[in-house]
GROMACS .gro file of C-alpha atoms in nm:
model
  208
    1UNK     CA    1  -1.899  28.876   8.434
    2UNK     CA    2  -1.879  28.963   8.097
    3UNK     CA    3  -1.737  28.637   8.020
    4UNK     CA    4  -2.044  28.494   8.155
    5UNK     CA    5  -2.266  28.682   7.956
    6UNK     CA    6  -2.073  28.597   7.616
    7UNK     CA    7  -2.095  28.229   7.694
    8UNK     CA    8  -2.474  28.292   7.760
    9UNK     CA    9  -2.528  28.439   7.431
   10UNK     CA   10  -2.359  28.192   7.194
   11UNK     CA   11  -2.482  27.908   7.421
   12UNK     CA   12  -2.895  28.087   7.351
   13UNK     CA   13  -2.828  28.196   6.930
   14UNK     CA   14  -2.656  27.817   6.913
   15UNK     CA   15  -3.012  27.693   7.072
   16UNK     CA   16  -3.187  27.911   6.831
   17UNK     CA   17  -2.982  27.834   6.525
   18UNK     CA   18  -2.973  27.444   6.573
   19UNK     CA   19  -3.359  27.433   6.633
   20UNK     CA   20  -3.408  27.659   6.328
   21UNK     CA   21  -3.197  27.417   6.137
   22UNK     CA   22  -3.467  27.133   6.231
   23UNK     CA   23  -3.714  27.315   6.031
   24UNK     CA   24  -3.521  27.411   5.748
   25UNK     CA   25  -3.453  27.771   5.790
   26UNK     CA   26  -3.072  27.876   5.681
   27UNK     CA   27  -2.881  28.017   5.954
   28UNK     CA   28  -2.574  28.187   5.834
   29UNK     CA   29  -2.317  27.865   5.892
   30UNK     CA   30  -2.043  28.073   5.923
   31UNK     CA   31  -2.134  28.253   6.239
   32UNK     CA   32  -2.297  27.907   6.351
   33UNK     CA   33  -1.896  27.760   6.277
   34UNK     CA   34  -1.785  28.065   6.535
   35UNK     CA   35  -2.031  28.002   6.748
   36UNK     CA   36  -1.929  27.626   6.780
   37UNK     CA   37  -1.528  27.776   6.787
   38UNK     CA   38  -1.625  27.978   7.088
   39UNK     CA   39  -1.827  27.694   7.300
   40UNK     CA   40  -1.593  27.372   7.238
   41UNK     CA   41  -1.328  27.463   7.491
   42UNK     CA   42  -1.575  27.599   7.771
   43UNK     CA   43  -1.828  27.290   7.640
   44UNK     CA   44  -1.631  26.987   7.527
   45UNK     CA   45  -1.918  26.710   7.599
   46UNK     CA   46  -2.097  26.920   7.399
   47UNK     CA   47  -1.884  26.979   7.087
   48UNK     CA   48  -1.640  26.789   7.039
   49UNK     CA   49  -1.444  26.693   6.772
   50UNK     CA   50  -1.654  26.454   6.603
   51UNK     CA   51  -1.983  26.594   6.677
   52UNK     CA   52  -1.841  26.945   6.488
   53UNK     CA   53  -1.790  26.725   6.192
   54UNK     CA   54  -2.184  26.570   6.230
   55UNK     CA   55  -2.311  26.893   6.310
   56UNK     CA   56  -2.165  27.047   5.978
   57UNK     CA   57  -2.250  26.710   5.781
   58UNK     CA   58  -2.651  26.746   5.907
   59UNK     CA   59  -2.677  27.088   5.873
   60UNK     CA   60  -2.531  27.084   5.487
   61UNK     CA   61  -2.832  26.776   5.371
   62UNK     CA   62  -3.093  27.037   5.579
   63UNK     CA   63  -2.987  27.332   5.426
   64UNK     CA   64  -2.975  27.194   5.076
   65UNK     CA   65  -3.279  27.013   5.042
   66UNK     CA   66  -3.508  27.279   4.863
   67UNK     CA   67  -3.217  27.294   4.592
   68UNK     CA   68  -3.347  26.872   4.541
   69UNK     CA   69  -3.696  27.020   4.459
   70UNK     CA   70  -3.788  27.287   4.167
   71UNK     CA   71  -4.132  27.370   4.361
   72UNK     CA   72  -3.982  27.411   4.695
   73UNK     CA   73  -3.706  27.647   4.543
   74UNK     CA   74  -4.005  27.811   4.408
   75UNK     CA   75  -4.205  27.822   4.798
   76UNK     CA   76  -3.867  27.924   4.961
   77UNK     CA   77  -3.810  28.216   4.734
   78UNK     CA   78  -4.183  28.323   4.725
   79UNK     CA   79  -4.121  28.302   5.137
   80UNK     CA   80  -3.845  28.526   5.123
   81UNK     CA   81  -4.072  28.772   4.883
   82UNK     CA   82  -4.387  28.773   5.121
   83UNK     CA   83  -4.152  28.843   5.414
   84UNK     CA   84  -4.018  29.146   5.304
   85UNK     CA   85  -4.373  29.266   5.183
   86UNK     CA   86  -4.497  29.196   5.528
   87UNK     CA   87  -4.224  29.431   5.671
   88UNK     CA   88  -4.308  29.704   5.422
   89UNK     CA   89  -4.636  29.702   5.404
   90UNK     CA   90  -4.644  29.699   5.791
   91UNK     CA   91  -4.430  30.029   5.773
   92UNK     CA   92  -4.733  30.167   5.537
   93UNK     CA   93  -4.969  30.108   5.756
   94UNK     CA   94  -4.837  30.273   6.014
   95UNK     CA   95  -4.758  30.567   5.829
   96UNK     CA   96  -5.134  30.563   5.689
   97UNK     CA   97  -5.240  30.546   6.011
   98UNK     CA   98  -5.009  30.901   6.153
   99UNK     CA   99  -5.082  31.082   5.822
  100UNK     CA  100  -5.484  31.051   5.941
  101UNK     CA  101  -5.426  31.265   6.229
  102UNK     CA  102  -5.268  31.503   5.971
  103UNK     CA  103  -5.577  31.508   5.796
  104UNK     CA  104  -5.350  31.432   5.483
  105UNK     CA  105  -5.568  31.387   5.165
  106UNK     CA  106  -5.342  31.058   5.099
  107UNK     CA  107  -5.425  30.912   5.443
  108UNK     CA  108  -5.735  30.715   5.287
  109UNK     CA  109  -5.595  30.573   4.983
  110UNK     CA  110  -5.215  30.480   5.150
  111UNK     CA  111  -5.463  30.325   5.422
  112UNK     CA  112  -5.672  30.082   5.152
  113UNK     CA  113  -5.310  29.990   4.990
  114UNK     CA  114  -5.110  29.912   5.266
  115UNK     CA  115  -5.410  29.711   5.458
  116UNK     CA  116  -5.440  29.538   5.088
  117UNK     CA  117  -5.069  29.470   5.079
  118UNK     CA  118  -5.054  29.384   5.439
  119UNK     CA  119  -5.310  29.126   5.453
  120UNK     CA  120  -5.174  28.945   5.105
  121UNK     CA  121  -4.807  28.946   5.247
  122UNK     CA  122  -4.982  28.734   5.599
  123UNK     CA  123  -5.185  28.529   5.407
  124UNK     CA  124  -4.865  28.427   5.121
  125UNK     CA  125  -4.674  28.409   5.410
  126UNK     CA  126  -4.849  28.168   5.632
  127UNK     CA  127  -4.922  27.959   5.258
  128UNK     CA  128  -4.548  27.947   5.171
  129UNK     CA  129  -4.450  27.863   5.521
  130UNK     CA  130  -4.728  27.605   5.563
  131UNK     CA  131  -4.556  27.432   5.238
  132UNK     CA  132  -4.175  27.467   5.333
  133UNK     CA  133  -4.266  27.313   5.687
  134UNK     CA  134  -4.484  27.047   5.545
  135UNK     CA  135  -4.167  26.960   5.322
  136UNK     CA  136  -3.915  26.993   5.573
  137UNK     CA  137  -4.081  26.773   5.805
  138UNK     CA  138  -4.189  26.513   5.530
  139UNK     CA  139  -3.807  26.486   5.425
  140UNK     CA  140  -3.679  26.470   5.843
  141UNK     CA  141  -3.923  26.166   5.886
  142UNK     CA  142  -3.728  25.954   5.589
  143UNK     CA  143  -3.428  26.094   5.802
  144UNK     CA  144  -3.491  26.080   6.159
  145UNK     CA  145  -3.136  26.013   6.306
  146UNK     CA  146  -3.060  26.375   6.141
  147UNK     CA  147  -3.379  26.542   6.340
  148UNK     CA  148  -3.289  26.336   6.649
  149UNK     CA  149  -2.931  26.517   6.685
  150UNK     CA  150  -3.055  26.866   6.598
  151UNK     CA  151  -3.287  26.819   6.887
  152UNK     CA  152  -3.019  26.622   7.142
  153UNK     CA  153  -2.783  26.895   7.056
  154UNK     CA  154  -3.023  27.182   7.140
  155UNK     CA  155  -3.151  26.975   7.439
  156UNK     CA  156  -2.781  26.995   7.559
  157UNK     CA  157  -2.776  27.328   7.465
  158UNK     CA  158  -3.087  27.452   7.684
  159UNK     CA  159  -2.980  27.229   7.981
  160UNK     CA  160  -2.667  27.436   7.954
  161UNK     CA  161  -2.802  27.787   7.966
  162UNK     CA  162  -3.039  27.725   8.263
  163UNK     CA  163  -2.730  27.584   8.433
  164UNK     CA  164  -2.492  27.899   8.361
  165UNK     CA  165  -2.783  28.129   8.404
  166UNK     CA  166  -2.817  28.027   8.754
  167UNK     CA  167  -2.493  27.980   8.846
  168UNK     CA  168  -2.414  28.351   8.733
  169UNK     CA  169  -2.746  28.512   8.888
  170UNK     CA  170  -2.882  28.588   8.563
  171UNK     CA  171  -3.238  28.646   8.432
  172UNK     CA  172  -3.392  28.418   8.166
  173UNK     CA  173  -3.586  28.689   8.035
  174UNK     CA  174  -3.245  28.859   7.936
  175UNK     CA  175  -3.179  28.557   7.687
  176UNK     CA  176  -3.555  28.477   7.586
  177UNK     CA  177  -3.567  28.215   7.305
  178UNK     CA  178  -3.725  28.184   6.932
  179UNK     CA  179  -3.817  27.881   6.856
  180UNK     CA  180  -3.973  27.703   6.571
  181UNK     CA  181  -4.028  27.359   6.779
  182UNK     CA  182  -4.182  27.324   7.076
  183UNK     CA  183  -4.042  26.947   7.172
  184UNK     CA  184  -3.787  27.015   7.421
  185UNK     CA  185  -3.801  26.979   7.769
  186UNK     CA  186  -3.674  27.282   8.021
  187UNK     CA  187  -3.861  27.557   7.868
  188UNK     CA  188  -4.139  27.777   7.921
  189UNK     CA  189  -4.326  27.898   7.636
  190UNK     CA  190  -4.438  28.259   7.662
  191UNK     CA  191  -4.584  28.339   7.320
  192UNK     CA  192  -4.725  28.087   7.090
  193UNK     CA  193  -4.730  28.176   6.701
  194UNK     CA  194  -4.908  28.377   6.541
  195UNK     CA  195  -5.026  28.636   6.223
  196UNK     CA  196  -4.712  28.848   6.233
  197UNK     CA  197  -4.493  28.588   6.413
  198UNK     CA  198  -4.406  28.238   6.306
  199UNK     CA  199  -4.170  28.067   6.592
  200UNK     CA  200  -4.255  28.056   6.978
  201UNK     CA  201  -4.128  28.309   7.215
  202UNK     CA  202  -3.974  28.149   7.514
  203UNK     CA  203  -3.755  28.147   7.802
  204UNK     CA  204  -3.554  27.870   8.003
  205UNK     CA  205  -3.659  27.695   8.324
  206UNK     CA  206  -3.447  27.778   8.592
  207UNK     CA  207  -3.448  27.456   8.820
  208UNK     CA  208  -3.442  27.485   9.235
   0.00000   0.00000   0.00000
């Protein structure tokens, strides 16, 4: 059974990767590469030898397209910046928030700062990302065959894991998916973006 449930997981972060891919977010190749390793001999229609070589191919013109573009190196770092302010000020704000029932005298002012922090970090945020996914999906259109097999290969990909999920007995819910595209068929969406998350929450269809 175990077995089964490490096929399950590399099948789902493979689904999650590739889609990510389509909007220009860099997944760690290297653990993608494993990933891949793992899958081709228990999914050989799926990877085989010379769709490794397109897979690699696409994902190297996705992943270095901001490099092409000074102001999208610029958005992409500035991402990366607003991100990690979201996290801390989010951490401040809960703090703030305990230290009030402590009737600490720095409750009030960690309160105005981290809700001023907080709500810059979502708004530069959802700005930056607006731009990068503008970008991303201005460059895909002047390369659609490259969008086209990120999406057949995660189509495969999902097919897959509702297949293997019931054959083994499993639960969707136990390998619920994040994705940034909603396009594929075979999936229920449970969670829709939002404020403090930017990809859809979602879970296979299991069919019969």
């Amino acid at each position: 059974m175990r077995g089964g449930k490490d096929i399950l997981e590399d099948i789902a972060f493979m689904i999650e990767a590739t889609d990510s891919y389509r909007v220009g977010r860099n997944i760690d190749f290297k653990k993608v590469e494993n990933a891949i390793e793992r899958l081709s001999p228990k999914l050989p229609d799926i990877f085989d030898s010379a769709t490794k070589k397109k897979y690699k191919k696409t994902v190297d013109f996705v992943t270095s397209l901001p490099f092409k573009s000074k102001s999208m190196r610029k958005f992409a770092l500035l991402y990366m910046l607003f991100r990690l302010l979201l996290r801390v000020s989010s951490v401040g704000f809960l703090l703030s928030i305990g230290l009030i029932f402590y009737a600490s005298p720095y409750s009030t002012p960690m309160l105005i700062a981290s809700t001023s922090l907080l709500y810059a970090a979502l708004v530069g945020r959802w700005y930056t990302l607006t731009k990068l996914l503008e970008f991303y999906e201005r460059e895909m259109k002047n390369q659609p065959g490259k969008d086209e097999f990120l999406k057949e290969i995660a189509q495969k990909l999902i097919d897959e894991l509702s297949s293997k999920i019931g054959e083994l007995g499993m639960k969707p819910s136990k390998y619920r998916l994040h994705l940034f595209k909603s396009d594929y068929s075979g999936v229920r969406i449970l969670k829709r973006p939002g404020w403090l998350r930017d990809y859809h929450l979602a879970e296979v269809e299991i069919s019969g």
